PDB file of C-alpha atoms in Angstrom:
ATOM      1  CA  MET A   1       0.021   0.064  -0.011  1.00  0.00           C
ATOM      2  CA  ARG A   2       1.303   3.496  -1.027  1.00  0.00           C
ATOM      3  CA  THR A   3       0.421   6.831  -0.149  1.00  0.00           C
ATOM      4  CA  PRO A   4      -0.646   8.747  -3.281  1.00  0.00           C
ATOM      5  CA  GLY A   5       2.126  10.952  -4.853  1.00  0.00           C
ATOM      6  CA  HIS A   6       4.938   9.043  -3.507  1.00  0.00           C
ATOM      7  CA  GLY A   7       5.595   6.266  -6.299  1.00  0.00           C
ATOM      8  CA  SER A   8       7.392   8.804  -8.372  1.00  0.00           C
ATOM      9  CA  VAL A   9       9.552  10.055  -5.530  1.00  0.00           C
ATOM     10  CA  ALA A  10      10.732   6.523  -4.509  1.00  0.00           C
ATOM     11  CA  ALA A  11      11.431   5.418  -8.265  1.00  0.00           C
ATOM     12  CA  ALA A  12      13.649   8.577  -8.673  1.00  0.00           C
ATOM     13  CA  ALA A  13      15.488   8.291  -5.308  1.00  0.00           C
ATOM     14  CA  GLY A  14      15.986   4.501  -5.654  1.00  0.00           C
ATOM     15  CA  ALA A  15      14.522   1.938  -3.479  1.00  0.00           C
ATOM     16  CA  VAL A  16      15.564   1.240   0.007  1.00  0.00           C
ATOM     17  CA  ARG A  17      15.708  -2.341   0.885  1.00  0.00           C
ATOM     18  CA  PRO A  18      12.485  -3.120   2.879  1.00  0.00           C
ATOM     19  CA  VAL A  19      12.017  -4.343   6.532  1.00  0.00           C
ATOM     20  CA  ARG A  20      11.232  -8.040   5.739  1.00  0.00           C
ATOM     21  CA  SER A  21       9.045  -8.696   8.838  1.00  0.00           C
ATOM     22  CA  GLN A  22       7.121  -5.611   9.902  1.00  0.00           C
ATOM     23  CA  PRO A  23       6.239  -5.649  13.679  1.00  0.00           C
ATOM     24  CA  GLU A  24       3.350  -4.093  15.108  1.00  0.00           C
ATOM     25  CA  GLU A  25       5.371  -1.208  16.302  1.00  0.00           C
ATOM     26  CA  ILE A  26       8.194   0.191  14.097  1.00  0.00           C
ATOM     27  CA  ALA A  27      11.087   2.476  15.736  1.00  0.00           C
ATOM     28  CA  HIS A  28      13.467   2.325  12.806  1.00  0.00           C
ATOM     29  CA  GLY A  29      14.315   0.636   9.340  1.00  0.00           C
ATOM     30  CA  VAL A  30      17.092  -1.445   8.309  1.00  0.00           C
ATOM     31  CA  ARG A  31      20.403  -0.210   9.670  1.00  0.00           C
ATOM     32  CA  THR A  32      21.946  -1.017   6.207  1.00  0.00           C
ATOM     33  CA  ALA A  33      19.724   1.769   4.532  1.00  0.00           C
ATOM     34  CA  ARG A  34      21.480   5.014   3.621  1.00  0.00           C
ATOM     35  CA  ALA A  35      18.308   6.789   4.436  1.00  0.00           C
ATOM     36  CA  VAL A  36      16.401   8.058   7.145  1.00  0.00           C
ATOM     37  CA  ALA A  37      12.679   9.338   7.897  1.00  0.00           C
ATOM     38  CA  LEU A  38      12.150  12.587   9.312  1.00  0.00           C
ATOM     39  CA  THR A  39       8.819  12.523  10.944  1.00  0.00           C
ATOM     40  CA  PHE A  40       6.824  15.756  12.201  1.00  0.00           C
ATOM     41  CA  HIS A  41       3.907  16.099  14.551  1.00  0.00           C
ATOM     42  CA  GLY A  42       1.374  17.836  12.413  1.00  0.00           C
ATOM     43  CA  SER A  43       0.105  20.882  14.329  1.00  0.00           C
ATOM     44  CA  GLY A  44       0.854  24.330  15.048  1.00  0.00           C
ATOM     45  CA  ASP A  45       1.340  27.448  13.213  1.00  0.00           C
ATOM     46  CA  PRO A  46       0.680  27.008   9.341  1.00  0.00           C
ATOM     47  CA  ALA A  47       3.264  29.812   8.675  1.00  0.00           C
ATOM     48  CA  LEU A  48       6.012  27.868  10.241  1.00  0.00           C
ATOM     49  CA  ALA A  49       4.831  24.641   8.732  1.00  0.00           C
ATOM     50  CA  ARG A  50       4.992  26.341   5.249  1.00  0.00           C
ATOM     51  CA  ARG A  51       8.657  27.665   5.943  1.00  0.00           C
ATOM     52  CA  LEU A  52       9.464  24.119   6.962  1.00  0.00           C
ATOM     53  CA  LEU A  53       7.974  22.802   3.653  1.00  0.00           C
ATOM     54  CA  ARG A  54      10.259  25.277   1.665  1.00  0.00           C
ATOM     55  CA  GLU A  55      13.211  24.160   3.340  1.00  0.00           C
ATOM     56  CA  VAL A  56      12.887  20.482   2.913  1.00  0.00           C
ATOM     57  CA  ASP A  57      11.818  20.900  -0.648  1.00  0.00           C
ATOM     58  CA  ALA A  58      14.677  23.065  -1.526  1.00  0.00           C
ATOM     59  CA  ALA A  59      17.084  20.545   0.030  1.00  0.00           C
ATOM     60  CA  GLY A  60      15.298  17.646  -2.044  1.00  0.00           C
ATOM     61  CA  ALA A  61      14.332  15.961   1.017  1.00  0.00           C
ATOM     62  CA  ARG A  62      10.963  13.896   1.646  1.00  0.00           C
ATOM     63  CA  VAL A  63       9.291  13.861   5.082  1.00  0.00           C
ATOM     64  CA  THR A  64       6.288  12.410   6.767  1.00  0.00           C
ATOM     65  CA  VAL A  65       3.944  14.672   8.780  1.00  0.00           C
ATOM     66  CA  MET A  66       1.730  12.792  11.625  1.00  0.00           C
ATOM     67  CA  ALA A  67      -1.167  14.815  11.294  1.00  0.00           C
ATOM     68  CA  VAL A  68      -3.201  15.756  14.247  1.00  0.00           C
ATOM     69  CA  GLY A  69      -6.996  15.583  13.098  1.00  0.00           C
ATOM     70  CA  ARG A  70      -8.094  18.936  14.189  1.00  0.00           C
ATOM     71  CA  TRP A  71      -4.940  20.385  12.483  1.00  0.00           C
ATOM     72  CA  LEU A  72      -6.255  18.913   9.188  1.00  0.00           C
ATOM     73  CA  ASP A  73      -9.651  20.457   9.917  1.00  0.00           C
ATOM     74  CA  GLU A  74      -8.107  23.764  10.503  1.00  0.00           C
ATOM     75  CA  GLU A  75      -5.465  23.796   7.848  1.00  0.00           C
ATOM     76  CA  PRO A  76      -6.365  21.322   4.944  1.00  0.00           C
ATOM     77  CA  GLY A  77      -4.247  23.522   2.417  1.00  0.00           C
ATOM     78  CA  THR A  78      -1.356  23.370   4.559  1.00  0.00           C
ATOM     79  CA  ALA A  79      -1.614  19.543   4.855  1.00  0.00           C
ATOM     80  CA  ARG A  80      -2.343  19.083   1.080  1.00  0.00           C
ATOM     81  CA  ALA A  81       0.700  21.188   0.114  1.00  0.00           C
ATOM     82  CA  PHE A  82       2.852  18.520   1.877  1.00  0.00           C
ATOM     83  CA  LEU A  83       1.046  15.726   0.312  1.00  0.00           C
ATOM     84  CA  ASP A  84       1.255  17.561  -3.423  1.00  0.00           C
ATOM     85  CA  ASN A  85       4.978  18.282  -3.026  1.00  0.00           C
ATOM     86  CA  GLY A  86       5.700  14.403  -2.450  1.00  0.00           C
ATOM     87  CA  HIS A  87       5.703  13.963   1.195  1.00  0.00           C
ATOM     88  CA  GLU A  88       3.464  11.815   3.300  1.00  0.00           C
ATOM     89  CA  LEU A  89       0.640  12.252   5.971  1.00  0.00           C
ATOM     90  CA  GLY A  90      -0.103   9.868   8.624  1.00  0.00           C
ATOM     91  CA  ASN A  91      -2.611   9.651  11.562  1.00  0.00           C
ATOM     92  CA  HIS A  92      -1.493  11.083  14.866  1.00  0.00           C
ATOM     93  CA  THR A  93      -5.021  11.021  16.402  1.00  0.00           C
ATOM     94  CA  GLN A  94      -7.644  13.664  16.227  1.00  0.00           C
ATOM     95  CA  ASN A  95      -6.864  15.725  19.391  1.00  0.00           C
ATOM     96  CA  HIS A  96      -3.560  14.494  20.531  1.00  0.00           C
ATOM     97  CA  ARG A  97      -4.819  13.893  24.091  1.00  0.00           C
ATOM     98  CA  ASP A  98      -3.159  11.061  26.326  1.00  0.00           C
ATOM     99  CA  ILE A  99      -4.578   7.954  24.286  1.00  0.00           C
ATOM    100  CA  ASP A 100      -3.499   5.490  27.103  1.00  0.00           C
ATOM    101  CA  ALA A 101      -5.676   7.388  29.659  1.00  0.00           C
ATOM    102  CA  MET A 102      -8.932   7.182  27.582  1.00  0.00           C
ATOM    103  CA  SER A 103     -11.329   4.453  27.368  1.00  0.00           C
ATOM    104  CA  GLU A 104     -11.424   1.773  24.799  1.00  0.00           C
ATOM    105  CA  ALA A 105     -14.221   3.515  22.905  1.00  0.00           C
ATOM    106  CA  ASP A 106     -12.723   7.007  23.280  1.00  0.00           C
ATOM    107  CA  SER A 107      -8.951   5.871  22.032  1.00  0.00           C
ATOM    108  CA  HIS A 108     -10.684   4.021  19.013  1.00  0.00           C
ATOM    109  CA  ALA A 109     -12.792   7.365  18.088  1.00  0.00           C
ATOM    110  CA  GLU A 110      -9.396   9.276  18.399  1.00  0.00           C
ATOM    111  CA  ILE A 111      -7.779   7.066  15.566  1.00  0.00           C
ATOM    112  CA  ALA A 112     -10.881   6.680  13.585  1.00  0.00           C
ATOM    113  CA  ARG A 113     -11.793  10.235  13.469  1.00  0.00           C
ATOM    114  CA  CYS A 114      -8.374  11.435  12.195  1.00  0.00           C
ATOM    115  CA  ALA A 115      -8.457   8.495   9.638  1.00  0.00           C
ATOM    116  CA  GLU A 116     -11.767   9.937   8.494  1.00  0.00           C
ATOM    117  CA  ARG A 117     -10.262  13.385   7.827  1.00  0.00           C
ATOM    118  CA  LEU A 118      -7.046  11.837   6.070  1.00  0.00           C
ATOM    119  CA  LYS A 119      -9.448   9.845   3.726  1.00  0.00           C
ATOM    120  CA  ARG A 120     -11.682  13.079   3.025  1.00  0.00           C
ATOM    121  CA  LEU A 121      -8.571  15.069   2.385  1.00  0.00           C
ATOM    122  CA  THR A 122      -6.456  12.759   0.505  1.00  0.00           C
ATOM    123  CA  GLY A 123      -8.531   9.749  -0.700  1.00  0.00           C
ATOM    124  CA  THR A 124      -6.799   7.297   2.068  1.00  0.00           C
ATOM    125  CA  ALA A 125      -6.247   7.084   5.576  1.00  0.00           C
ATOM    126  CA  GLY A 126      -2.445   6.834   5.045  1.00  0.00           C
ATOM    127  CA  VAL A 127      -0.284   3.907   5.889  1.00  0.00           C
ATOM    128  CA  TRP A 128       1.012   4.870   9.365  1.00  0.00           C
ATOM    129  CA  PHE A 129      -0.513   5.626  12.741  1.00  0.00           C
ATOM    130  CA  ARG A 130       1.426   7.306  15.711  1.00  0.00           C
ATOM    131  CA  PRO A 131      -0.103   7.299  19.323  1.00  0.00           C
ATOM    132  CA  SER A 132      -0.499  10.651  20.918  1.00  0.00           C
ATOM    133  CA  GLN A 133       1.406  11.597  24.062  1.00  0.00           C
ATOM    134  CA  THR A 134       3.368   8.329  24.127  1.00  0.00           C
ATOM    135  CA  ARG A 135       6.442   7.028  22.409  1.00  0.00           C
ATOM    136  CA  HIS A 136       4.999   3.522  22.217  1.00  0.00           C
ATOM    137  CA  ALA A 137       1.821   2.229  21.301  1.00  0.00           C
ATOM    138  CA  SER A 138      -0.073  -0.179  23.896  1.00  0.00           C
ATOM    139  CA  ARG A 139      -1.407  -3.623  23.029  1.00  0.00           C
ATOM    140  CA  ARG A 140      -4.875  -2.127  22.777  1.00  0.00           C
ATOM    141  CA  VAL A 141      -4.016   0.918  20.688  1.00  0.00           C
ATOM    142  CA  ARG A 142      -1.945  -1.165  18.496  1.00  0.00           C
ATOM    143  CA  ALA A 143      -5.110  -3.471  17.732  1.00  0.00           C
ATOM    144  CA  GLN A 144      -7.233  -0.669  17.263  1.00  0.00           C
ATOM    145  CA  ALA A 145      -5.084   0.855  14.664  1.00  0.00           C
ATOM    146  CA  ALA A 146      -4.798  -2.414  12.752  1.00  0.00           C
ATOM    147  CA  THR A 147      -8.627  -2.951  12.719  1.00  0.00           C
ATOM    148  CA  LEU A 148      -8.663   0.600  10.895  1.00  0.00           C
ATOM    149  CA  GLY A 149      -6.340  -0.658   8.324  1.00  0.00           C
ATOM    150  CA  TYR A 150      -2.836   0.668   9.519  1.00  0.00           C
ATOM    151  CA  ARG A 151       0.096  -1.635   8.642  1.00  0.00           C
ATOM    152  CA  GLY A 152       2.128  -0.422  11.597  1.00  0.00           C
ATOM    153  CA  CYS A 153       2.476   1.999  14.633  1.00  0.00           C
ATOM    154  CA  LEU A 154       5.464   4.313  13.730  1.00  0.00           C
ATOM    155  CA  SER A 155       7.506   5.039  16.710  1.00  0.00           C
ATOM    156  CA  TYR A 156      10.919   6.609  16.356  1.00  0.00           C
ATOM    157  CA  ASP A 157      14.527   6.005  17.661  1.00  0.00           C
ATOM    158  CA  VAL A 158      15.797   9.430  17.655  1.00  0.00           C
ATOM    159  CA  ASP A 159      14.007  12.075  19.577  1.00  0.00           C
ATOM    160  CA  SER A 160      15.040  15.571  18.744  1.00  0.00           C
ATOM    161  CA  LEU A 161      13.138  17.356  21.532  1.00  0.00           C
ATOM    162  CA  ASP A 162      12.530  20.052  19.501  1.00  0.00           C
ATOM    163  CA  PHE A 163       9.256  20.700  21.310  1.00  0.00           C
ATOM    164  CA  THR A 164      11.104  21.781  24.264  1.00  0.00           C
ATOM    165  CA  ASP A 165      12.508  25.007  22.179  1.00  0.00           C
ATOM    166  CA  PRO A 166      16.309  24.362  22.803  1.00  0.00           C
ATOM    167  CA  GLY A 167      17.192  26.339  19.692  1.00  0.00           C
ATOM    168  CA  ALA A 168      18.237  25.188  16.498  1.00  0.00           C
ATOM    169  CA  PRO A 169      21.961  24.268  17.342  1.00  0.00           C
ATOM    170  CA  ALA A 170      20.790  21.918  20.049  1.00  0.00           C
ATOM    171  CA  ILE A 171      18.277  20.241  18.014  1.00  0.00           C
ATOM    172  CA  THR A 172      20.865  19.825  15.166  1.00  0.00           C
ATOM    173  CA  ARG A 173      23.545  18.396  17.546  1.00  0.00           C
ATOM    174  CA  LYS A 174      21.147  15.925  19.170  1.00  0.00           C
ATOM    175  CA  VAL A 175      19.746  14.844  15.941  1.00  0.00           C
ATOM    176  CA  LEU A 176      23.289  14.223  14.337  1.00  0.00           C
ATOM    177  CA  ARG A 177      24.808  12.758  17.459  1.00  0.00           C
ATOM    178  CA  GLU A 178      22.284   9.954  17.612  1.00  0.00           C
ATOM    179  CA  VAL A 179      20.923   9.153  13.924  1.00  0.00           C
ATOM    180  CA  ARG A 180      22.187   6.145  12.100  1.00  0.00           C
ATOM    181  CA  GLY A 181      21.142   4.594   8.811  1.00  0.00           C
ATOM    182  CA  GLY A 182      17.410   3.613   9.001  1.00  0.00           C
ATOM    183  CA  SER A 183      16.647   6.129  11.622  1.00  0.00           C
ATOM    184  CA  VAL A 184      13.125   7.432  12.395  1.00  0.00           C
ATOM    185  CA  VAL A 185      13.507  10.905  13.780  1.00  0.00           C
ATOM    186  CA  SER A 186      10.617  12.507  15.956  1.00  0.00           C
ATOM    187  CA  MET A 187      10.470  16.262  15.005  1.00  0.00           C
ATOM    188  CA  HIS A 188       7.497  18.889  15.423  1.00  0.00           C
ATOM    189  CA  LEU A 189       5.964  21.542  13.300  1.00  0.00           C
ATOM    190  CA  GLY A 190       4.972  24.720  14.656  1.00  0.00           C
ATOM    191  CA  HIS A 191       8.454  25.670  16.288  1.00  0.00           C
ATOM    192  CA  SER A 192      10.848  28.151  14.896  1.00  0.00           C
ATOM    193  CA  GLY A 193      13.813  26.299  16.126  1.00  0.00           C
ATOM    194  CA  THR A 194      12.929  23.282  14.022  1.00  0.00           C
ATOM    195  CA  VAL A 195      12.695  25.297  10.886  1.00  0.00           C
ATOM    196  CA  GLU A 196      16.060  27.175  11.666  1.00  0.00           C
ATOM    197  CA  ALA A 197      17.634  23.644  12.377  1.00  0.00           C
ATOM    198  CA  LEU A 198      16.676  22.080   9.033  1.00  0.00           C
ATOM    199  CA  PRO A 199      19.274  23.640   6.616  1.00  0.00           C
ATOM    200  CA  VAL A 200      22.235  22.277   8.737  1.00  0.00           C
ATOM    201  CA  LEU A 201      20.427  19.301   9.874  1.00  0.00           C
ATOM    202  CA  LEU A 202      19.921  18.351   6.128  1.00  0.00           C
ATOM    203  CA  ASP A 203      23.408  19.123   5.222  1.00  0.00           C
ATOM    204  CA  GLY A 204      24.837  16.912   8.043  1.00  0.00           C
ATOM    205  CA  LEU A 205      22.810  14.166   7.015  1.00  0.00           C
ATOM    206  CA  ARG A 206      24.145  14.433   3.246  1.00  0.00           C
ATOM    207  CA  SER A 207      27.845  14.424   4.544  1.00  0.00           C
ATOM    208  CA  ARG A 208      27.210  11.035   6.103  1.00  0.00           C
ATOM    209  CA  GLY A 209      25.628   9.675   3.008  1.00  0.00           C
ATOM    210  CA  LEU A 210      22.038   9.677   4.429  1.00  0.00           C
ATOM    211  CA  ARG A 211      18.991  10.703   2.478  1.00  0.00           C
ATOM    212  CA  ALA A 212      15.625  12.112   4.079  1.00  0.00           C
ATOM    213  CA  VAL A 213      13.075  10.104   2.698  1.00  0.00           C
ATOM    214  CA  THR A 214       9.409   9.400   3.733  1.00  0.00           C
ATOM    215  CA  ALA A 215       8.509   6.638   6.389  1.00  0.00           C
ATOM    216  CA  SER A 216       6.755   4.568   3.778  1.00  0.00           C
ATOM    217  CA  GLU A 217      10.248   4.694   1.344  1.00  0.00           C
ATOM    218  CA  LEU A 218      12.262   3.862   4.226  1.00  0.00           C
ATOM    219  CA  MET A 219      10.149   0.724   5.169  1.00  0.00           C
ATOM    220  CA  GLY A 220       9.655  -0.411   1.687  1.00  0.00           C
ATOM    221  CA  ALA A 221       5.897   0.113   2.400  1.00  0.00           C
TER     222      ALA A 221
END
């Protein structure tokens, strides 16, 4: 299953060797991959999101935005701009509340409502789901995501901590210190330091022979 608009990107960039056995929760791709996935919490100031989009496009990078459903409601044009430029959208719940603290019915609704927004905007619910306010999906949440058609819960092995607003140099240092081939990096839209960090960060990845690709390309989805 592919997210619309990504086939030509993957073909042009060259295929990354897929993960042979996809676990229910995925934190990184194969370590021999010469690529990484930069994934962004999809919410916040649309002006900053569009600045970030210009930066990644200028660098020829591809990213995955794990969209919050209410952001899709508020900023469908911004979300669609990422997709139209060859990037990928995934499901990061409708309201980004603590999914593990919810009842079973409420957590299912959080995933399903965001999936509905994605389908309405793009024609598909996307490939990936990421739980809200937790790095790791519980067994219950993984099962709920699976029933809604998600092939995996996308975690990460590198946390940029950009949401704490430590400044662009600190974000760049942390990511480049921890990133490896196949890494999935957690970042956020809506933070100016993140946008400011991207040019140096992307240059640092290139200097190591690593491309920034969508999660689906990294995993061979």
